Structure formats: structure tokens, C-alpha cells
Tab-separated table of C-alpha atoms in Angstrom:
chain	number	residue	atom	x	y	z
A	1	PHE	CA	17.267	57.685	-32.094
A	2	ILE	CA	16.105	61.091	-33.266
A	3	ALA	CA	13.091	61.547	-35.552
A	4	ALA	CA	13.430	64.232	-38.222
A	5	GLU	CA	10.519	66.337	-39.436
A	6	ASP	CA	10.255	64.120	-42.523
A	7	GLY	CA	9.720	61.045	-40.322
A	8	LYS	CA	13.166	59.501	-40.835
A	9	GLU	CA	14.938	58.324	-37.698
A	10	TYR	CA	18.652	58.802	-37.135
A	11	PHE	CA	20.957	57.127	-34.655
A	12	PHE	CA	22.973	59.397	-32.414
A	13	HIS	CA	25.543	58.784	-29.725
A	14	ARG	CA	25.899	60.897	-26.613
A	15	SER	CA	29.267	62.056	-27.985
A	16	GLY	CA	27.292	63.768	-30.772
A	17	VAL	CA	25.427	65.993	-28.316
A	18	ASP	CA	26.623	69.612	-28.346
A	19	SER	CA	28.295	70.833	-25.152
A	20	THR	CA	25.473	73.373	-24.691
A	21	LEU	CA	22.988	70.525	-24.113
A	22	ASN	CA	23.093	68.066	-21.221
A	23	PHE	CA	22.576	64.529	-22.573
A	24	ASP	CA	21.215	63.273	-19.234
A	25	SER	CA	18.481	65.929	-19.245
A	26	LEU	CA	17.069	64.897	-22.648
A	27	ARG	CA	13.540	63.485	-22.585
A	28	GLY	CA	11.543	61.696	-25.263
A	29	GLY	CA	9.523	64.060	-27.423
A	30	GLU	CA	11.824	67.013	-26.765
A	31	THR	CA	12.514	69.169	-29.833
A	32	VAL	CA	16.177	69.443	-30.805
A	33	ALA	CA	18.167	70.592	-33.819
A	34	PHE	CA	20.852	68.423	-35.373
A	35	ASP	CA	23.061	67.900	-38.395
A	36	ILE	CA	23.212	64.680	-40.399
A	37	GLU	CA	26.584	63.131	-41.166
A	38	GLN	CA	27.655	59.935	-42.868
A	39	SER	CA	29.261	57.215	-40.777
A	40	GLN	CA	30.488	53.745	-41.683
A	41	LYS	CA	27.060	52.418	-40.680
A	42	GLY	CA	25.056	55.054	-42.554
A	43	PRO	CA	23.657	58.486	-41.753
A	44	ARG	CA	23.558	59.616	-38.128
A	45	ALA	CA	22.663	62.730	-36.183
A	46	SER	CA	25.482	64.932	-34.936
A	47	ARG	CA	25.822	68.317	-33.207
A	48	VAL	CA	22.542	67.631	-31.382
A	49	ARG	CA	21.519	70.865	-29.667
A	50	ALA	CA	18.518	72.668	-28.223
A	51	ALA	CA	16.106	73.911	-30.871
């Protein structure tokens, strides 16, 4: 999950990580930028990239 600045948490899948960012190198607490899109299960983070 990714926490937004407003405190909301969004699910994201590794397929939503931008190609400029290595999913396996992500660590908890790291600052990233992302878009929010609607999925069948509700809002989720997409285009996750370095901030």
C-alpha cells in the first residue's frame, strides 16, 4: 500500500510501477509520486515513480 499526503492508503501492484523505478529496490517510508485510478475494487495507485 501507498500512503498519500492526506493519510489515505492506496493499493498498488508491481505492474503499476513506472519503468523508471525498480520495484525490488523500494523500501518502506520512501517518497514516491503516483496517480490514482479507479479499478473494479476501488481506487488504486498507478504510474508509481520516484518523487
